[in-house]
mmCIF file of C-alpha atoms in Angstrom:
data_model
loop_
_atom_site.group_PDB
_atom_site.id
_atom_site.type_symbol
_atom_site.label_atom_id
_atom_site.label_comp_id
_atom_site.label_asym_id
_atom_site.label_seq_id
_atom_site.Cartn_x
_atom_site.Cartn_y
_atom_site.Cartn_z
ATOM 1 C CA ALA A 485 -141.445 34.278 2.113
ATOM 2 C CA GLN A 486 -138.992 35.357 4.753
ATOM 3 C CA ARG A 487 -135.475 35.905 3.515
ATOM 4 C CA VAL A 488 -132.319 37.595 4.798
ATOM 5 C CA THR A 489 -129.532 38.609 2.451
ATOM 6 C CA GLN A 490 -125.998 39.523 3.441
ATOM 7 C CA PRO A 491 -124.361 40.468 0.157
ATOM 8 C CA GLU A 492 -120.768 40.327 1.399
ATOM 9 C CA LYS A 493 -119.283 36.969 2.358
ATOM 10 C CA LEU A 494 -115.990 38.607 3.272
ATOM 11 C CA LEU A 495 -115.214 42.110 4.490
ATOM 12 C CA SER A 496 -111.798 43.397 5.399
ATOM 13 C CA VAL A 497 -111.074 46.816 6.902
ATOM 14 C CA PHE A 498 -108.183 48.421 8.743
ATOM 15 C CA LYS A 499 -108.195 49.048 12.460
ATOM 16 C CA GLY A 500 -109.715 52.432 13.227
ATOM 17 C CA ALA A 501 -111.682 52.585 9.985
ATOM 18 C CA PRO A 502 -115.479 52.620 9.900
ATOM 19 C CA VAL A 503 -117.190 49.335 9.196
ATOM 20 C CA GLU A 504 -120.616 48.572 7.790
ATOM 21 C CA LEU A 505 -122.025 45.088 7.360
ATOM 22 C CA LYS A 506 -125.013 45.024 5.069
ATOM 23 C CA CYS A 507 -128.244 43.156 5.699
ATOM 24 C CA ASN A 508 -131.420 43.258 3.631
ATOM 25 C CA TYR A 509 -134.565 41.343 4.388
ATOM 26 C CA SER A 510 -137.774 40.280 2.787
ATOM 27 C CA TYR A 511 -140.860 39.980 4.977
ATOM 28 C CA SER A 512 -144.426 41.124 4.470
ATOM 29 C CA GLY A 513 -145.239 41.958 8.105
ATOM 30 C CA SER A 514 -143.375 43.634 10.951
ATOM 31 C CA PRO A 515 -140.220 41.649 11.543
ATOM 32 C CA GLU A 516 -137.855 41.616 14.435
ATOM 33 C CA LEU A 517 -134.229 41.885 13.323
ATOM 34 C CA PHE A 518 -131.093 40.646 15.067
ATOM 35 C CA TRP A 519 -127.354 40.590 14.629
ATOM 36 C CA TYR A 520 -125.536 37.521 15.950
ATOM 37 C CA VAL A 521 -121.750 37.226 16.171
ATOM 38 C CA GLN A 522 -119.459 34.226 16.352
ATOM 39 C CA TYR A 523 -115.902 34.873 17.496
ATOM 40 C CA SER A 524 -113.206 32.318 16.769
ATOM 41 C CA ARG A 525 -113.791 29.084 18.727
ATOM 42 C CA GLN A 526 -116.827 30.528 20.500
ATOM 43 C CA ARG A 527 -120.508 29.886 20.132
ATOM 44 C CA LEU A 528 -122.966 32.075 18.332
ATOM 45 C CA GLN A 529 -124.142 34.925 20.558
ATOM 46 C CA LEU A 530 -126.583 37.775 20.238
ATOM 47 C CA LEU A 531 -124.918 41.106 19.484
ATOM 48 C CA LEU A 532 -127.990 43.321 19.285
ATOM 49 C CA ARG A 533 -131.665 43.396 18.311
ATOM 50 C CA HIS A 534 -133.518 46.278 16.773
ATOM 51 C CA ILE A 535 -136.192 46.616 19.458
ATOM 52 C CA SER A 536 -133.509 47.278 22.070
ATOM 53 C CA ARG A 537 -132.155 50.266 20.166
ATOM 54 C CA GLU A 538 -128.885 50.045 22.055
ATOM 55 C CA SER A 539 -125.215 50.085 21.163
ATOM 56 C CA ILE A 540 -123.187 47.004 21.990
ATOM 57 C CA LYS A 541 -119.379 47.034 21.750
ATOM 58 C CA GLY A 542 -119.707 50.231 19.744
ATOM 59 C CA PHE A 543 -121.973 48.624 17.137
ATOM 60 C CA THR A 544 -125.351 50.042 16.165
ATOM 61 C CA ALA A 545 -127.979 48.965 13.671
ATOM 62 C CA ASP A 546 -131.056 50.848 12.513
ATOM 63 C CA LEU A 547 -134.061 49.172 10.992
ATOM 64 C CA ASN A 548 -134.974 50.919 7.737
ATOM 65 C CA LYS A 549 -138.388 49.623 6.721
ATOM 66 C CA GLY A 550 -138.431 51.634 3.496
ATOM 67 C CA GLU A 551 -135.232 50.008 2.273
ATOM 68 C CA THR A 552 -135.887 46.753 4.192
ATOM 69 C CA SER A 553 -132.396 46.944 5.617
ATOM 70 C CA PHE A 554 -130.731 46.458 8.989
ATOM 71 C CA HIS A 555 -127.093 47.331 8.394
ATOM 72 C CA LEU A 556 -124.594 46.944 11.238
ATOM 73 C CA LYS A 557 -122.203 49.849 11.763
ATOM 74 C CA LYS A 558 -119.254 50.792 13.889
ATOM 75 C CA PRO A 559 -117.371 54.076 13.469
ATOM 76 C CA PHE A 560 -113.923 52.771 14.493
ATOM 77 C CA ALA A 561 -113.137 49.093 14.009
ATOM 78 C CA GLN A 562 -110.999 47.216 16.506
ATOM 79 C CA GLU A 563 -108.994 44.035 15.946
ATOM 80 C CA GLU A 564 -111.201 42.118 18.411
ATOM 81 C CA ASP A 565 -114.178 42.770 16.126
ATOM 82 C CA SER A 566 -112.851 40.151 13.713
ATOM 83 C CA ALA A 567 -115.553 37.482 13.643
ATOM 84 C CA MET A 568 -118.407 35.972 11.680
ATOM 85 C CA TYR A 569 -121.537 38.118 11.727
ATOM 86 C CA TYR A 570 -125.034 36.861 10.986
ATOM 87 C CA CYS A 571 -128.137 38.942 10.419
ATOM 88 C CA ALA A 572 -131.382 37.185 11.399
ATOM 89 C CA LEU A 573 -135.106 37.814 11.237
ATOM 90 C CA SER A 574 -138.068 36.639 13.268
ATOM 91 C CA GLY A 575 -141.634 37.479 12.464
ATOM 92 C CA GLY A 576 -145.325 36.782 12.679
ATOM 93 C CA GLY A 577 -145.200 35.481 16.232
ATOM 94 C CA ALA A 578 -143.108 32.538 15.104
ATOM 95 C CA GLN A 579 -140.004 32.304 17.183
ATOM 96 C CA LYS A 580 -137.828 30.656 14.579
ATOM 97 C CA LEU A 581 -134.953 32.719 13.247
ATOM 98 C CA VAL A 582 -134.192 33.119 9.561
ATOM 99 C CA PHE A 583 -130.478 33.721 9.077
ATOM 100 C CA GLY A 584 -128.457 35.332 6.338
ATOM 101 C CA GLN A 585 -125.394 33.542 5.006
ATOM 102 C CA GLY A 586 -123.069 35.524 7.211
ATOM 103 C CA THR A 587 -120.214 37.967 6.664
ATOM 104 C CA ARG A 588 -116.696 37.216 7.811
ATOM 105 C CA LEU A 589 -115.214 40.472 9.071
ATOM 106 C CA THR A 590 -111.460 40.795 9.308
ATOM 107 C CA ILE A 591 -109.885 43.813 10.949
ATOM 108 C CA ASN A 592 -106.329 44.369 9.776
ATOM 109 C CA PRO A 593 -103.798 45.992 12.136
ATOM 110 C CA ASN B 998 -125.257 28.561 34.437
ATOM 111 C CA ALA B 999 -123.270 26.441 32.009
ATOM 112 C CA GLY B 1000 -125.204 27.572 28.970
ATOM 113 C CA VAL B 1001 -126.690 25.375 26.294
ATOM 114 C CA MET B 1002 -124.860 22.062 26.101
ATOM 115 C CA GLN B 1003 -124.621 19.882 23.045
ATOM 116 C CA ASN B 1004 -123.061 16.467 22.688
ATOM 117 C CA PRO B 1005 -121.261 15.021 21.054
ATOM 118 C CA ARG B 1006 -119.300 17.920 19.604
ATOM 119 C CA HIS B 1007 -118.158 15.774 16.707
ATOM 120 C CA LEU B 1008 -119.887 12.725 15.324
ATOM 121 C CA VAL B 1009 -118.758 10.496 12.494
ATOM 122 C CA ARG B 1010 -121.163 8.052 10.926
ATOM 123 C CA ARG B 1011 -121.106 5.796 7.882
ATOM 124 C CA ARG B 1012 -123.880 5.988 5.330
ATOM 125 C CA GLY B 1013 -126.953 4.130 6.549
ATOM 126 C CA GLN B 1014 -126.204 4.479 10.256
ATOM 127 C CA GLU B 1015 -128.212 6.502 12.759
ATOM 128 C CA ALA B 1016 -127.087 9.771 14.306
ATOM 129 C CA ARG B 1017 -128.364 11.035 17.659
ATOM 130 C CA LEU B 1018 -127.594 14.595 18.659
ATOM 131 C CA ARG B 1019 -128.337 15.804 22.175
ATOM 132 C CA CYS B 1020 -129.117 19.262 23.480
ATOM 133 C CA SER B 1021 -129.486 20.335 27.105
ATOM 134 C CA PRO B 1022 -131.042 23.797 27.328
ATOM 135 C CA MET B 1023 -130.012 26.446 29.783
ATOM 136 C CA LYS B 1024 -131.426 26.053 33.264
ATOM 137 C CA GLY B 1025 -134.941 27.415 33.376
ATOM 138 C CA HIS B 1026 -135.416 27.322 29.603
ATOM 139 C CA SER B 1027 -138.320 25.298 28.312
ATOM 140 C CA HIS B 1028 -138.054 26.052 24.582
ATOM 141 C CA VAL B 1029 -135.555 24.412 22.255
ATOM 142 C CA TYR B 1030 -134.746 25.109 18.605
ATOM 143 C CA TRP B 1031 -132.624 23.105 16.187
ATOM 144 C CA TYR B 1032 -130.796 24.664 13.238
ATOM 145 C CA ARG B 1033 -128.588 23.143 10.560
ATOM 146 C CA GLN B 1034 -125.664 24.815 8.852
ATOM 147 C CA LEU B 1035 -124.441 23.293 5.636
ATOM 148 C CA PRO B 1036 -120.943 24.247 4.417
ATOM 149 C CA GLU B 1037 -120.721 27.837 3.185
ATOM 150 C CA GLU B 1038 -124.334 28.545 4.161
ATOM 151 C CA GLY B 1039 -126.164 30.272 6.997
ATOM 152 C CA LEU B 1040 -128.095 28.514 9.723
ATOM 153 C CA LYS B 1041 -131.418 27.051 8.623
ATOM 154 C CA PHE B 1042 -134.264 26.461 11.067
ATOM 155 C CA MET B 1043 -135.333 22.858 11.475
ATOM 156 C CA VAL B 1044 -137.672 22.448 14.448
ATOM 157 C CA TYR B 1045 -138.984 24.226 17.543
ATOM 158 C CA LEU B 1046 -140.012 22.232 20.595
ATOM 159 C CA GLN B 1047 -141.350 22.788 24.037
ATOM 160 C CA LYS B 1048 -141.371 20.105 26.692
ATOM 161 C CA GLU B 1049 -143.148 17.061 25.212
ATOM 162 C CA ASN B 1050 -144.478 19.082 22.269
ATOM 163 C CA ILE B 1051 -143.339 19.882 18.757
ATOM 164 C CA ILE B 1052 -144.445 23.449 18.059
ATOM 165 C CA ASP B 1053 -143.053 24.038 14.570
ATOM 166 C CA GLU B 1054 -141.325 21.436 12.409
ATOM 167 C CA SER B 1055 -141.628 23.314 9.140
ATOM 168 C CA GLY B 1056 -137.884 23.102 8.508
ATOM 169 C CA MET B 1057 -137.497 19.389 9.097
ATOM 170 C CA PRO B 1058 -136.894 17.113 6.120
ATOM 171 C CA LYS B 1059 -139.928 14.896 5.594
ATOM 172 C CA GLU B 1060 -138.070 11.634 5.990
ATOM 173 C CA ARG B 1061 -135.397 10.222 8.288
ATOM 174 C CA PHE B 1062 -135.335 13.206 10.671
ATOM 175 C CA SER B 1063 -137.154 13.395 13.995
ATOM 176 C CA ALA B 1064 -136.870 15.427 17.167
ATOM 177 C CA GLU B 1065 -138.123 15.166 20.703
ATOM 178 C CA PHE B 1066 -137.897 17.083 23.961
ATOM 179 C CA PRO B 1067 -139.090 14.784 26.724
ATOM 180 C CA LYS B 1068 -140.311 15.842 30.121
ATOM 181 C CA GLU B 1069 -137.014 14.714 31.592
ATOM 182 C CA GLY B 1070 -133.665 14.804 29.872
ATOM 183 C CA PRO B 1071 -132.202 16.541 26.841
ATOM 184 C CA SER B 1072 -133.736 17.243 23.492
ATOM 185 C CA ILE B 1073 -132.724 14.703 20.856
ATOM 186 C CA LEU B 1074 -132.388 15.217 17.121
ATOM 187 C CA ARG B 1075 -132.362 11.839 15.432
ATOM 188 C CA ILE B 1076 -131.281 11.186 11.864
ATOM 189 C CA GLN B 1077 -131.901 7.710 10.535
ATOM 190 C CA GLN B 1078 -130.023 6.128 7.633
ATOM 191 C CA VAL B 1079 -127.662 9.059 7.252
ATOM 192 C CA VAL B 1080 -126.446 10.115 3.802
ATOM 193 C CA ARG B 1081 -123.451 12.246 2.846
ATOM 194 C CA GLY B 1082 -125.709 15.276 2.377
ATOM 195 C CA ASP B 1083 -126.517 15.197 6.099
ATOM 196 C CA SER B 1084 -122.944 16.258 6.872
ATOM 197 C CA ALA B 1085 -123.312 19.633 8.539
ATOM 198 C CA ALA B 1086 -123.103 21.517 11.806
ATOM 199 C CA TYR B 1087 -126.237 21.162 13.901
ATOM 200 C CA PHE B 1088 -126.943 23.905 16.409
ATOM 201 C CA CYS B 1089 -129.363 23.907 19.279
ATOM 202 C CA ALA B 1090 -130.696 27.050 20.923
ATOM 203 C CA SER B 1091 -132.906 27.561 23.948
ATOM 204 C CA SER B 1092 -135.043 30.354 25.337
ATOM 205 C CA PRO B 1093 -137.040 30.890 28.524
ATOM 206 C CA GLY B 1094 -140.312 30.685 26.689
ATOM 207 C CA THR B 1095 -142.073 33.979 26.388
ATOM 208 C CA SER B 1096 -142.416 35.494 22.947
ATOM 209 C CA ARG B 1097 -139.530 37.519 21.558
ATOM 210 C CA ASP B 1098 -137.054 35.935 23.989
ATOM 211 C CA THR B 1099 -133.430 35.860 23.030
ATOM 212 C CA GLN B 1100 -132.260 32.475 21.806
ATOM 213 C CA TYR B 1101 -129.027 31.214 23.367
ATOM 214 C CA PHE B 1102 -126.995 28.892 21.201
ATOM 215 C CA GLY B 1103 -125.000 25.801 21.986
ATOM 216 C CA PRO B 1104 -121.548 25.092 20.512
ATOM 217 C CA GLY B 1105 -122.974 22.801 17.848
ATOM 218 C CA THR B 1106 -122.432 19.208 16.786
ATOM 219 C CA ARG B 1107 -120.455 18.639 13.626
ATOM 220 C CA LEU B 1108 -121.749 15.553 11.848
ATOM 221 C CA THR B 1109 -119.587 13.905 9.224
ATOM 222 C CA VAL B 1110 -121.024 11.107 7.121
ATOM 223 C CA LEU B 1111 -118.456 8.910 5.433
#
């Protein structure tokens, strides 16, 4: 079964501190992993996907198949990073996304 | 490009009534996905449609729920005889159509069943 777990519902860090949002997945094949973000009063939008291997807004995420993880990291948090973050998985040719429960990130000034 | 449009944004229904949720995909997108988000939970896949075809409905409840994406017009998610447990946010996403395309999400419809 496909499953995505985000162990932290809430995460609070100070501005300028490093931030890591955890994501673990369960999938028997080769999944595609995504991070989606929802800022206040905005719609859900793609932040990054593992096949792109790029950094968006200073965020990076590396797919670790051994640990089945896809943690989202940023070395220096900014107040505008405060948002709801969802990790998602797609696999087996099926285009549906399987989402984690989300982590609400709050950056304190 | 206005992005994925959903209406209404808020819908209130009494138990036993029908709810119709509409989704207009982005221009040029022929694939539509519906997701449901119950309170305090993540988004859960419901159904994936292409024009006039249901591709994957593995996440749809067996009864009362149906979806369509006609040749002309928006995709419709229909819930018959709503119950309080149907109260949730319903999100639509669209993609151009080739595999591994990014899904673009609408603002959602918040359904409240009294």
